[in-house]
PDB file of C-alpha atoms in Angstrom:
ATOM      1  CA  UNK Q   1     -30.359  39.010 -28.869  1.00  0.00           C
ATOM      2  CA  UNK Q   2     -29.783  35.234 -29.060  1.00  0.00           C
ATOM      3  CA  UNK Q   3     -30.952  35.236 -32.684  1.00  0.00           C
ATOM      4  CA  UNK Q   4     -28.197  37.736 -33.546  1.00  0.00           C
ATOM      5  CA  UNK Q   5     -25.287  36.005 -31.819  1.00  0.00           C
ATOM      6  CA  UNK Q   6     -23.446  35.982 -35.163  1.00  0.00           C
ATOM      7  CA  UNK Q   7     -22.854  39.718 -34.668  1.00  0.00           C
ATOM      8  CA  UNK Q   8     -20.899  38.921 -31.490  1.00  0.00           C
ATOM      9  CA  UNK Q   9     -18.834  36.290 -33.288  1.00  0.00           C
ATOM     10  CA  UNK Q  10     -17.999  38.718 -36.087  1.00  0.00           C
ATOM     11  CA  UNK Q  11     -16.833  41.483 -33.734  1.00  0.00           C
ATOM     12  CA  UNK Q  12     -14.636  39.113 -31.712  1.00  0.00           C
ATOM     13  CA  UNK Q  13     -13.162  37.487 -34.837  1.00  0.00           C
ATOM     14  CA  UNK Q  14     -12.278  40.879 -36.333  1.00  0.00           C
ATOM     15  CA  UNK Q  15     -10.621  42.104 -33.153  1.00  0.00           C
ATOM     16  CA  UNK Q  16      -8.683  38.927 -32.281  1.00  0.00           C
ATOM     17  CA  UNK Q  17      -5.053  38.870 -33.301  1.00  0.00           C
ATOM     18  CA  UNK Q  18      -3.555  36.005 -35.259  1.00  0.00           C
ATOM     19  CA  UNK Q  19      -6.669  33.842 -34.835  1.00  0.00           C
ATOM     20  CA  UNK Q  20      -5.374  32.805 -31.417  1.00  0.00           C
ATOM     21  CA  UNK Q  21      -7.740  30.756 -29.283  1.00  0.00           C
ATOM     22  CA  UNK Q  22      -6.707  32.716 -26.177  1.00  0.00           C
ATOM     23  CA  UNK Q  23      -8.586  35.774 -24.940  1.00  0.00           C
ATOM     24  CA  UNK Q  24     -10.025  37.542 -21.901  1.00  0.00           C
ATOM     25  CA  UNK Q  25     -13.419  39.072 -22.714  1.00  0.00           C
ATOM     26  CA  UNK Q  26     -15.938  41.113 -20.716  1.00  0.00           C
ATOM     27  CA  UNK Q  27     -19.562  40.848 -21.843  1.00  0.00           C
ATOM     28  CA  UNK Q  28     -22.082  43.599 -21.115  1.00  0.00           C
ATOM     29  CA  UNK Q  29     -25.512  41.956 -21.301  1.00  0.00           C
ATOM     30  CA  UNK Q  30     -28.910  43.617 -21.620  1.00  0.00           C
ATOM     31  CA  UNK Q  31     -30.475  40.380 -20.409  1.00  0.00           C
ATOM     32  CA  UNK Q  32     -28.747  37.576 -18.434  1.00  0.00           C
ATOM     33  CA  UNK Q  33     -30.602  35.068 -20.671  1.00  0.00           C
ATOM     34  CA  UNK Q  34     -28.309  36.177 -23.510  1.00  0.00           C
ATOM     35  CA  UNK Q  35     -25.243  34.827 -21.681  1.00  0.00           C
ATOM     36  CA  UNK Q  36     -25.128  31.384 -23.322  1.00  0.00           C
ATOM     37  CA  UNK Q  37     -25.568  32.413 -27.003  1.00  0.00           C
ATOM     38  CA  UNK Q  38     -23.050  35.242 -26.587  1.00  0.00           C
ATOM     39  CA  UNK Q  39     -20.458  32.913 -25.020  1.00  0.00           C
ATOM     40  CA  UNK Q  40     -20.941  30.283 -27.732  1.00  0.00           C
ATOM     41  CA  UNK Q  41     -20.523  32.993 -30.382  1.00  0.00           C
ATOM     42  CA  UNK Q  42     -17.200  33.976 -28.806  1.00  0.00           C
ATOM     43  CA  UNK Q  43     -16.099  30.344 -28.844  1.00  0.00           C
ATOM     44  CA  UNK Q  44     -16.760  30.152 -32.598  1.00  0.00           C
ATOM     45  CA  UNK Q  45     -14.627  33.250 -33.176  1.00  0.00           C
ATOM     46  CA  UNK Q  46     -11.526  31.857 -31.445  1.00  0.00           C
ATOM     47  CA  UNK Q  47     -10.461  28.542 -33.018  1.00  0.00           C
ATOM     48  CA  UNK Q  48      -8.493  26.013 -30.989  1.00  0.00           C
ATOM     49  CA  UNK Q  49      -6.663  24.505 -33.960  1.00  0.00           C
ATOM     50  CA  UNK Q  50      -2.997  25.372 -34.386  1.00  0.00           C
ATOM     51  CA  UNK Q  51      -0.478  23.952 -36.824  1.00  0.00           C
ATOM     52  CA  UNK Q  52       1.685  21.178 -35.362  1.00  0.00           C
ATOM     53  CA  UNK Q  53       5.097  22.538 -34.292  1.00  0.00           C
ATOM     54  CA  UNK Q  54       7.958  21.952 -36.690  1.00  0.00           C
ATOM     55  CA  UNK Q  55      10.969  19.937 -35.604  1.00  0.00           C
ATOM     56  CA  UNK Q  56      12.911  21.926 -33.035  1.00  0.00           C
ATOM     57  CA  UNK Q  57      10.036  24.326 -32.254  1.00  0.00           C
ATOM     58  CA  UNK Q  58       8.638  24.527 -28.737  1.00  0.00           C
ATOM     59  CA  UNK Q  59       5.140  23.061 -28.407  1.00  0.00           C
ATOM     60  CA  UNK Q  60       2.304  25.587 -28.723  1.00  0.00           C
ATOM     61  CA  UNK Q  61       0.695  26.651 -25.464  1.00  0.00           C
ATOM     62  CA  UNK Q  62      -2.850  25.468 -24.814  1.00  0.00           C
ATOM     63  CA  UNK Q  63      -5.248  28.361 -25.585  1.00  0.00           C
ATOM     64  CA  UNK Q  64      -6.887  29.965 -22.562  1.00  0.00           C
ATOM     65  CA  UNK Q  65     -10.300  31.648 -22.805  1.00  0.00           C
ATOM     66  CA  UNK Q  66     -11.711  33.677 -19.904  1.00  0.00           C
ATOM     67  CA  UNK Q  67     -15.166  35.256 -20.171  1.00  0.00           C
ATOM     68  CA  UNK Q  68     -16.882  37.418 -17.541  1.00  0.00           C
ATOM     69  CA  UNK Q  69     -20.295  39.068 -17.847  1.00  0.00           C
ATOM     70  CA  UNK Q  70     -22.109  42.022 -16.326  1.00  0.00           C
ATOM     71  CA  UNK Q  71     -25.880  42.390 -16.361  1.00  0.00           C
ATOM     72  CA  UNK Q  72     -27.915  45.568 -16.994  1.00  0.00           C
ATOM     73  CA  UNK Q  73     -27.394  46.601 -13.362  1.00  0.00           C
ATOM     74  CA  UNK Q  74     -23.587  46.350 -13.846  1.00  0.00           C
ATOM     75  CA  UNK Q  75     -23.483  43.412 -11.428  1.00  0.00           C
ATOM     76  CA  UNK Q  76     -21.640  40.171 -12.334  1.00  0.00           C
ATOM     77  CA  UNK Q  77     -23.787  37.453 -13.923  1.00  0.00           C
ATOM     78  CA  UNK Q  78     -23.146  33.819 -12.986  1.00  0.00           C
ATOM     79  CA  UNK Q  79     -23.030  31.462 -15.985  1.00  0.00           C
ATOM     80  CA  UNK Q  80     -25.327  28.433 -16.129  1.00  0.00           C
ATOM     81  CA  UNK Q  81     -23.571  25.352 -14.725  1.00  0.00           C
ATOM     82  CA  UNK Q  82     -23.756  23.517 -18.048  1.00  0.00           C
ATOM     83  CA  UNK Q  83     -22.289  26.320 -20.162  1.00  0.00           C
ATOM     84  CA  UNK Q  84     -18.559  25.648 -19.652  1.00  0.00           C
ATOM     85  CA  UNK Q  85     -18.851  22.046 -20.814  1.00  0.00           C
ATOM     86  CA  UNK Q  86     -21.014  23.036 -23.781  1.00  0.00           C
ATOM     87  CA  UNK Q  87     -18.511  25.711 -24.826  1.00  0.00           C
ATOM     88  CA  UNK Q  88     -15.637  23.248 -24.519  1.00  0.00           C
ATOM     89  CA  UNK Q  89     -17.436  20.625 -26.628  1.00  0.00           C
ATOM     90  CA  UNK Q  90     -18.359  23.198 -29.270  1.00  0.00           C
ATOM     91  CA  UNK Q  91     -14.772  24.436 -29.565  1.00  0.00           C
ATOM     92  CA  UNK Q  92     -13.412  20.884 -29.768  1.00  0.00           C
ATOM     93  CA  UNK Q  93     -15.866  20.095 -32.573  1.00  0.00           C
ATOM     94  CA  UNK Q  94     -14.768  23.235 -34.419  1.00  0.00           C
ATOM     95  CA  UNK Q  95     -11.116  22.246 -33.942  1.00  0.00           C
ATOM     96  CA  UNK Q  96     -11.793  18.940 -35.691  1.00  0.00           C
ATOM     97  CA  UNK Q  97     -13.416  20.773 -38.627  1.00  0.00           C
ATOM     98  CA  UNK Q  98     -10.435  23.137 -38.853  1.00  0.00           C
ATOM     99  CA  UNK Q  99      -7.888  20.300 -38.857  1.00  0.00           C
ATOM    100  CA  UNK Q 100      -6.507  19.536 -42.354  1.00  0.00           C
ATOM    101  CA  UNK Q 101      -7.212  16.063 -43.797  1.00  0.00           C
ATOM    102  CA  UNK Q 102      -3.488  15.316 -43.754  1.00  0.00           C
ATOM    103  CA  UNK Q 103      -3.772  15.362 -39.953  1.00  0.00           C
ATOM    104  CA  UNK Q 104      -7.290  13.941 -39.519  1.00  0.00           C
ATOM    105  CA  UNK Q 105      -8.312  10.824 -41.434  1.00  0.00           C
ATOM    106  CA  UNK Q 106     -11.030   8.343 -40.315  1.00  0.00           C
ATOM    107  CA  UNK Q 107      -8.658   6.560 -37.947  1.00  0.00           C
ATOM    108  CA  UNK Q 108      -7.482   9.886 -36.522  1.00  0.00           C
ATOM    109  CA  UNK Q 109     -11.084  10.991 -35.967  1.00  0.00           C
ATOM    110  CA  UNK Q 110     -11.794   7.786 -34.056  1.00  0.00           C
ATOM    111  CA  UNK Q 111      -8.758   8.459 -31.830  1.00  0.00           C
ATOM    112  CA  UNK Q 112      -9.992  12.005 -31.212  1.00  0.00           C
ATOM    113  CA  UNK Q 113     -13.403  10.655 -30.200  1.00  0.00           C
ATOM    114  CA  UNK Q 114     -11.720   8.309 -27.717  1.00  0.00           C
ATOM    115  CA  UNK Q 115      -9.694  11.199 -26.278  1.00  0.00           C
ATOM    116  CA  UNK Q 116     -12.653  13.572 -25.956  1.00  0.00           C
ATOM    117  CA  UNK Q 117     -14.816  10.979 -24.179  1.00  0.00           C
ATOM    118  CA  UNK Q 118     -12.103   9.692 -21.848  1.00  0.00           C
ATOM    119  CA  UNK Q 119     -13.202   9.584 -18.218  1.00  0.00           C
ATOM    120  CA  UNK Q 120     -16.941   9.790 -18.932  1.00  0.00           C
ATOM    121  CA  UNK Q 121     -19.049   7.005 -17.418  1.00  0.00           C
ATOM    122  CA  UNK Q 122     -21.897   4.997 -18.883  1.00  0.00           C
ATOM    123  CA  UNK Q 123     -20.651   4.946 -22.503  1.00  0.00           C
ATOM    124  CA  UNK Q 124     -20.486   1.855 -24.705  1.00  0.00           C
ATOM    125  CA  UNK Q 125     -18.475   1.954 -27.926  1.00  0.00           C
ATOM    126  CA  UNK Q 126     -18.752  -0.141 -31.073  1.00  0.00           C
ATOM    127  CA  UNK Q 127     -16.808   0.259 -34.323  1.00  0.00           C
ATOM    128  CA  UNK Q 128     -17.307  -1.343 -37.739  1.00  0.00           C
ATOM    129  CA  UNK Q 129     -14.053  -0.942 -39.695  1.00  0.00           C
ATOM    130  CA  UNK Q 130     -13.207  -1.899 -43.291  1.00  0.00           C
ATOM    131  CA  UNK Q 131     -14.729  -5.222 -44.345  1.00  0.00           C
ATOM    132  CA  UNK Q 132     -16.681  -5.392 -41.070  1.00  0.00           C
ATOM    133  CA  UNK Q 133     -18.929  -2.759 -42.646  1.00  0.00           C
ATOM    134  CA  UNK Q 134     -19.841  -5.212 -45.417  1.00  0.00           C
ATOM    135  CA  UNK Q 135     -20.567  -7.980 -42.943  1.00  0.00           C
ATOM    136  CA  UNK Q 136     -22.891  -5.619 -41.090  1.00  0.00           C
ATOM    137  CA  UNK Q 137     -24.706  -4.640 -44.293  1.00  0.00           C
ATOM    138  CA  UNK Q 138     -23.178  -1.140 -44.345  1.00  0.00           C
ATOM    139  CA  UNK Q 139     -21.977  -1.250 -47.939  1.00  0.00           C
ATOM    140  CA  UNK Q 140     -22.479   2.457 -48.640  1.00  0.00           C
ATOM    141  CA  UNK Q 141     -19.841   3.628 -46.166  1.00  0.00           C
ATOM    142  CA  UNK Q 142     -17.466   0.896 -47.306  1.00  0.00           C
ATOM    143  CA  UNK Q 143     -17.907   1.840 -50.980  1.00  0.00           C
ATOM    144  CA  UNK Q 144     -17.076   5.492 -50.337  1.00  0.00           C
ATOM    145  CA  UNK Q 145     -13.792   4.806 -48.537  1.00  0.00           C
ATOM    146  CA  UNK Q 146     -12.612   1.332 -49.482  1.00  0.00           C
ATOM    147  CA  UNK Q 147      -9.664   2.571 -51.606  1.00  0.00           C
ATOM    148  CA  UNK Q 148      -8.363   5.028 -48.999  1.00  0.00           C
ATOM    149  CA  UNK Q 149      -5.251   4.345 -46.918  1.00  0.00           C
ATOM    150  CA  UNK Q 150      -7.277   4.842 -43.721  1.00  0.00           C
ATOM    151  CA  UNK Q 151     -10.120   2.307 -43.728  1.00  0.00           C
ATOM    152  CA  UNK Q 152     -13.727   3.587 -43.634  1.00  0.00           C
ATOM    153  CA  UNK Q 153     -15.618   2.965 -40.414  1.00  0.00           C
ATOM    154  CA  UNK Q 154     -18.812   3.563 -38.487  1.00  0.00           C
ATOM    155  CA  UNK Q 155     -18.558   4.335 -34.783  1.00  0.00           C
ATOM    156  CA  UNK Q 156     -21.575   3.876 -32.524  1.00  0.00           C
ATOM    157  CA  UNK Q 157     -21.411   5.551 -29.114  1.00  0.00           C
ATOM    158  CA  UNK Q 158     -24.233   5.033 -26.608  1.00  0.00           C
ATOM    159  CA  UNK Q 159     -24.710   6.631 -23.216  1.00  0.00           C
ATOM    160  CA  UNK Q 160     -27.138   5.069 -20.762  1.00  0.00           C
ATOM    161  CA  UNK Q 161     -27.873   7.142 -17.646  1.00  0.00           C
ATOM    162  CA  UNK Q 162     -27.982   5.580 -14.207  1.00  0.00           C
ATOM    163  CA  UNK Q 163     -31.221   3.797 -13.312  1.00  0.00           C
ATOM    164  CA  UNK Q 164     -32.082   6.530 -10.814  1.00  0.00           C
ATOM    165  CA  UNK Q 165     -31.804   9.336 -13.401  1.00  0.00           C
ATOM    166  CA  UNK Q 166     -33.085   7.442 -16.427  1.00  0.00           C
ATOM    167  CA  UNK Q 167     -36.196   8.506 -18.280  1.00  0.00           C
ATOM    168  CA  UNK Q 168     -37.928   6.861 -21.212  1.00  0.00           C
ATOM    169  CA  UNK Q 169     -36.727   7.630 -24.710  1.00  0.00           C
ATOM    170  CA  UNK Q 170     -33.664   7.155 -26.867  1.00  0.00           C
ATOM    171  CA  UNK Q 171     -32.171  10.062 -28.848  1.00  0.00           C
ATOM    172  CA  UNK Q 172     -29.927   9.156 -31.808  1.00  0.00           C
ATOM    173  CA  UNK Q 173     -27.594  11.657 -33.475  1.00  0.00           C
ATOM    174  CA  UNK Q 174     -26.150  10.721 -36.892  1.00  0.00           C
ATOM    175  CA  UNK Q 175     -23.202  12.572 -38.445  1.00  0.00           C
ATOM    176  CA  UNK Q 176     -21.533  12.494 -41.868  1.00  0.00           C
ATOM    177  CA  UNK Q 177     -17.757  12.252 -41.559  1.00  0.00           C
ATOM    178  CA  UNK Q 178     -16.144  12.364 -44.997  1.00  0.00           C
ATOM    179  CA  UNK Q 179     -12.759  13.633 -43.820  1.00  0.00           C
ATOM    180  CA  UNK Q 180     -11.849  14.630 -47.369  1.00  0.00           C
ATOM    181  CA  UNK Q 181     -14.040  14.572 -50.474  1.00  0.00           C
ATOM    182  CA  UNK Q 182     -12.573  14.816 -53.964  1.00  0.00           C
ATOM    183  CA  UNK Q 183     -15.995  14.586 -55.570  1.00  0.00           C
ATOM    184  CA  UNK Q 184     -16.058  10.933 -56.540  1.00  0.00           C
ATOM    185  CA  UNK Q 185     -15.634  10.103 -60.239  1.00  0.00           C
ATOM    186  CA  UNK Q 186     -15.829  13.761 -61.293  1.00  0.00           C
ATOM    187  CA  UNK Q 187     -12.959  15.414 -59.423  1.00  0.00           C
ATOM    188  CA  UNK Q 188     -13.681  18.916 -58.192  1.00  0.00           C
ATOM    189  CA  UNK Q 189     -11.733  21.882 -59.543  1.00  0.00           C
ATOM    190  CA  UNK Q 190      -8.981  23.211 -57.284  1.00  0.00           C
ATOM    191  CA  UNK Q 191     -11.077  26.130 -56.051  1.00  0.00           C
ATOM    192  CA  UNK Q 192     -13.854  23.813 -54.925  1.00  0.00           C
ATOM    193  CA  UNK Q 193     -11.487  21.301 -53.306  1.00  0.00           C
ATOM    194  CA  UNK Q 194     -10.110  23.570 -50.584  1.00  0.00           C
ATOM    195  CA  UNK Q 195     -13.163  23.465 -48.309  1.00  0.00           C
ATOM    196  CA  UNK Q 196     -13.724  19.730 -48.599  1.00  0.00           C
ATOM    197  CA  UNK Q 197     -11.983  19.104 -45.273  1.00  0.00           C
ATOM    198  CA  UNK Q 198     -15.234  20.395 -43.742  1.00  0.00           C
ATOM    199  CA  UNK Q 199     -17.236  17.488 -45.186  1.00  0.00           C
ATOM    200  CA  UNK Q 200     -16.827  15.853 -41.781  1.00  0.00           C
ATOM    201  CA  UNK Q 201     -18.469  18.784 -39.992  1.00  0.00           C
ATOM    202  CA  UNK Q 202     -21.622  16.769 -39.304  1.00  0.00           C
ATOM    203  CA  UNK Q 203     -19.634  14.044 -37.551  1.00  0.00           C
ATOM    204  CA  UNK Q 204     -17.719  16.641 -35.525  1.00  0.00           C
ATOM    205  CA  UNK Q 205     -20.974  18.358 -34.486  1.00  0.00           C
ATOM    206  CA  UNK Q 206     -22.517  15.038 -33.437  1.00  0.00           C
ATOM    207  CA  UNK Q 207     -19.442  14.093 -31.393  1.00  0.00           C
ATOM    208  CA  UNK Q 208     -19.456  17.503 -29.689  1.00  0.00           C
ATOM    209  CA  UNK Q 209     -23.189  17.321 -28.981  1.00  0.00           C
ATOM    210  CA  UNK Q 210     -22.916  13.773 -27.631  1.00  0.00           C
ATOM    211  CA  UNK Q 211     -20.069  14.795 -25.324  1.00  0.00           C
ATOM    212  CA  UNK Q 212     -22.001  17.835 -24.084  1.00  0.00           C
ATOM    213  CA  UNK Q 213     -25.128  15.754 -23.423  1.00  0.00           C
ATOM    214  CA  UNK Q 214     -23.191  13.100 -21.499  1.00  0.00           C
ATOM    215  CA  UNK Q 215     -21.315  15.678 -19.407  1.00  0.00           C
ATOM    216  CA  UNK Q 216     -24.561  17.575 -18.834  1.00  0.00           C
ATOM    217  CA  UNK Q 217     -26.297  14.480 -17.481  1.00  0.00           C
ATOM    218  CA  UNK Q 218     -28.796  13.720 -20.243  1.00  0.00           C
ATOM    219  CA  UNK Q 219     -31.723  11.943 -18.546  1.00  0.00           C
ATOM    220  CA  UNK Q 220     -32.441   9.540 -21.414  1.00  0.00           C
ATOM    221  CA  UNK Q 221     -30.428   7.142 -23.522  1.00  0.00           C
ATOM    222  CA  UNK Q 222     -28.353   8.944 -26.199  1.00  0.00           C
ATOM    223  CA  UNK Q 223     -26.477   7.452 -29.152  1.00  0.00           C
ATOM    224  CA  UNK Q 224     -24.067   9.002 -31.653  1.00  0.00           C
ATOM    225  CA  UNK Q 225     -23.650   7.244 -34.993  1.00  0.00           C
ATOM    226  CA  UNK Q 226     -20.555   8.598 -36.768  1.00  0.00           C
ATOM    227  CA  UNK Q 227     -19.883   7.524 -40.363  1.00  0.00           C
ATOM    228  CA  UNK Q 228     -16.259   8.089 -41.412  1.00  0.00           C
ATOM    229  CA  UNK Q 229     -14.529   7.746 -44.764  1.00  0.00           C
ATOM    230  CA  UNK Q 230     -12.123   9.421 -47.169  1.00  0.00           C
ATOM    231  CA  UNK Q 231     -13.576   9.774 -50.660  1.00  0.00           C
TER     232      UNK Q 231
END
């Protein structure tokens, strides 16, 4: 059932070898409506992130994921048209969360956002970086990351649909993107520090959701507000 998709993720994660993002999987569905949650659960189980190759190593191959599904009558089930782009955006968001802070600082996150949105129409981008945050009255973000090597920043992405498809309304998604959090004045103990690379998971989720909505043809105006800093 869609509410138990975690069971699918667990089975796939346990059976995958070496946490590779590549797989070919056949789903047997009791109900075709379960297709999307099952596919998204598989995507969570197979991370895209791989360590950068060392000097002299051949570059890692891009992971390939193939999923087919059969319904209760043993006939193939066609996926919804929007599912492939949603799966891709979800896996890219998870890849950002998996990336160590030595490879993904606020500037690196901004570059990843540019890469993931490349080629999509109707998007305006605005960035407040470093002291520009203070001039815009965004002192909180600046205070968190002002001593970091990579300057703190707030990125505002807005997608406006074409006049023909546009409907009233404006949806705003806001994500926390502390790419590494030592705990402020009271430094965390070593055991608590390990998972702090995930303190930018909200920003990654918002970027993935924004990308999926734009690619899926959201009928109303959508904005993503991504707050990035190293603490």
